[in-house]
């Protein structure tokens, strides 16, 4: 029973880390999948397989080498010097993407709840800080609540789309895009998201004693991501091409299902942003704690303050700046992960007993210099 619970926590955390603002609004799915018409269903199936394969491989490899942060993992993939440079660049991009998440939370409060932009930022930062005091256990518990709600909303959208006259179009939708572009798109998408997810999946694997929950958690998590991708694509295809005019495509669908669904959808968008923000801040804190002789109790608020400052530049401008940069890095990282040989279990580094089920406390700081 305990292993089953741990498996579900890993699966939900995997899903919650991948699903961010772009996924929730539908923009990512529209740009990477739905716009490719009839090819989209196949590319979603391919993406699901890659999420299962590489996500599981990353977690198992991280556990076997005893990686405490994504910097340890990158040093294993690229070597000490190059891995350190890759991790430093990843750190900068993660701070940028976290600023985007924070700006997205502020936009929700301002545009949909009628509250001040700064109110959304401050509440998100305070809530994140309180949750991060619980360490990895807090992240697991949060995603165990948020992700089932997201999956439930996906089911509601599917059932409502079945009654739409264009429900069958997800298999027949035409496109002007080439088959090559359609085939490349899912690889770009999975590489980018897995590159982001390593910030929390690597330390989560380190805190897991057995490989079995990682394997089954990776499989269930990948399937869950694929299900949500397919549900959103199925719904948006039924409303093509008119849905292209909306900045929040999935929002236009949810808003048509009544005020209750609209409220639930807005709440879930915020929670998805919140869960990704918390997970990334956790990963960044671990990485900085290895580099700096400073307690994580000071690192976490410092990183949050940095994200708060950058979030003042707005959601769209930050998105345009950081996403292309990290996309290129993620491609290199994903290829390296594919080519990396697995470390035999006999050579793995077992985590200390105190790390298997971490207590509700701040992120532990590494003793290495």
CSV table of N, CA and C in Angstrom, one decimal, residues 5-17 143-144 147 213-214 216-225:
chain,number,residue,atom,x,y,z
A,5,UNK,N,1.0,4.2,-2.9
A,5,UNK,CA,0.8,5.6,-2.6
A,5,UNK,C,2.0,6.4,-3.1
A,6,UNK,N,3.2,5.9,-2.9
A,6,UNK,CA,4.4,6.6,-3.4
A,6,UNK,C,4.4,6.7,-5.0
A,7,UNK,N,3.9,5.6,-5.6
A,7,UNK,CA,3.8,5.6,-7.1
A,7,UNK,C,2.9,6.7,-7.6
A,8,UNK,N,1.7,6.8,-6.9
A,8,UNK,CA,0.7,7.8,-7.3
A,8,UNK,C,1.3,9.2,-7.1
A,9,UNK,N,2.0,9.4,-5.9
A,9,UNK,CA,2.6,10.7,-5.7
A,9,UNK,C,3.6,11.1,-6.7
A,10,UNK,N,4.4,10.1,-7.1
A,10,UNK,CA,5.4,10.4,-8.2
A,10,UNK,C,4.7,10.7,-9.5
A,11,UNK,N,3.7,9.9,-9.8
A,11,UNK,CA,3.0,10.2,-11.1
A,11,UNK,C,2.3,11.5,-11.1
A,12,UNK,N,1.6,11.9,-10.0
A,12,UNK,CA,1.0,13.2,-9.9
A,12,UNK,C,2.0,14.3,-10.0
A,13,UNK,N,3.1,14.2,-9.3
A,13,UNK,CA,4.1,15.2,-9.3
A,13,UNK,C,4.7,15.4,-10.7
A,14,UNK,N,4.9,14.3,-11.4
A,14,UNK,CA,5.4,14.3,-12.8
A,14,UNK,C,4.5,15.1,-13.6
A,15,UNK,N,3.2,14.8,-13.6
A,15,UNK,CA,2.2,15.5,-14.3
A,15,UNK,C,2.1,17.0,-14.0
A,16,UNK,N,2.1,17.2,-12.7
A,16,UNK,CA,1.9,18.6,-12.2
A,16,UNK,C,3.1,19.5,-12.5
A,17,UNK,N,4.3,18.9,-12.6
A,17,UNK,CA,5.5,19.6,-13.0
A,17,UNK,C,5.5,20.0,-14.5
A,143,UNK,N,0.6,18.2,-5.3
A,143,UNK,CA,0.2,17.6,-6.6
A,143,UNK,C,-0.8,16.4,-6.5
A,144,UNK,N,-0.8,15.8,-5.3
A,144,UNK,CA,-1.8,14.7,-5.1
A,144,UNK,C,-3.2,15.2,-5.0
A,147,UNK,N,-3.5,17.5,-9.3
A,147,UNK,CA,-3.6,16.7,-10.5
A,147,UNK,C,-4.9,16.0,-10.7
A,213,UNK,N,8.5,2.2,-7.6
A,213,UNK,CA,7.6,3.4,-7.7
A,213,UNK,C,8.0,4.4,-8.8
A,214,UNK,N,9.3,4.5,-9.0
A,214,UNK,CA,9.8,5.4,-10.1
A,214,UNK,C,9.4,4.9,-11.4
A,216,UNK,N,6.8,2.7,-12.2
A,216,UNK,CA,5.4,2.8,-12.4
A,216,UNK,C,4.9,4.2,-12.4
A,217,UNK,N,5.5,5.0,-11.5
A,217,UNK,CA,5.2,6.4,-11.5
A,217,UNK,C,5.5,7.1,-12.8
A,218,UNK,N,6.6,6.8,-13.4
A,218,UNK,CA,6.9,7.4,-14.7
A,218,UNK,C,6.0,7.0,-15.8
A,219,UNK,N,5.6,5.7,-15.7
A,219,UNK,CA,4.6,5.2,-16.7
A,219,UNK,C,3.2,5.9,-16.6
A,220,UNK,N,2.7,5.9,-15.3
A,220,UNK,CA,1.4,6.5,-15.1
A,220,UNK,C,1.5,8.0,-15.3
A,221,UNK,N,2.6,8.7,-15.0
A,221,UNK,CA,2.7,10.1,-15.2
A,221,UNK,C,2.7,10.4,-16.7
A,222,UNK,N,3.5,9.6,-17.5
A,222,UNK,CA,3.5,9.8,-18.9
A,222,UNK,C,2.2,9.6,-19.6
A,223,UNK,N,1.5,8.6,-19.1
A,223,UNK,CA,0.1,8.3,-19.6
A,223,UNK,C,-0.9,9.4,-19.3
A,224,UNK,N,-0.7,10.0,-18.0
A,224,UNK,CA,-1.6,11.1,-17.6
A,224,UNK,C,-1.4,12.3,-18.4
A,225,UNK,N,-0.1,12.6,-18.7
A,225,UNK,CA,0.2,13.8,-19.6
A,225,UNK,C,-0.4,13.6,-21.0
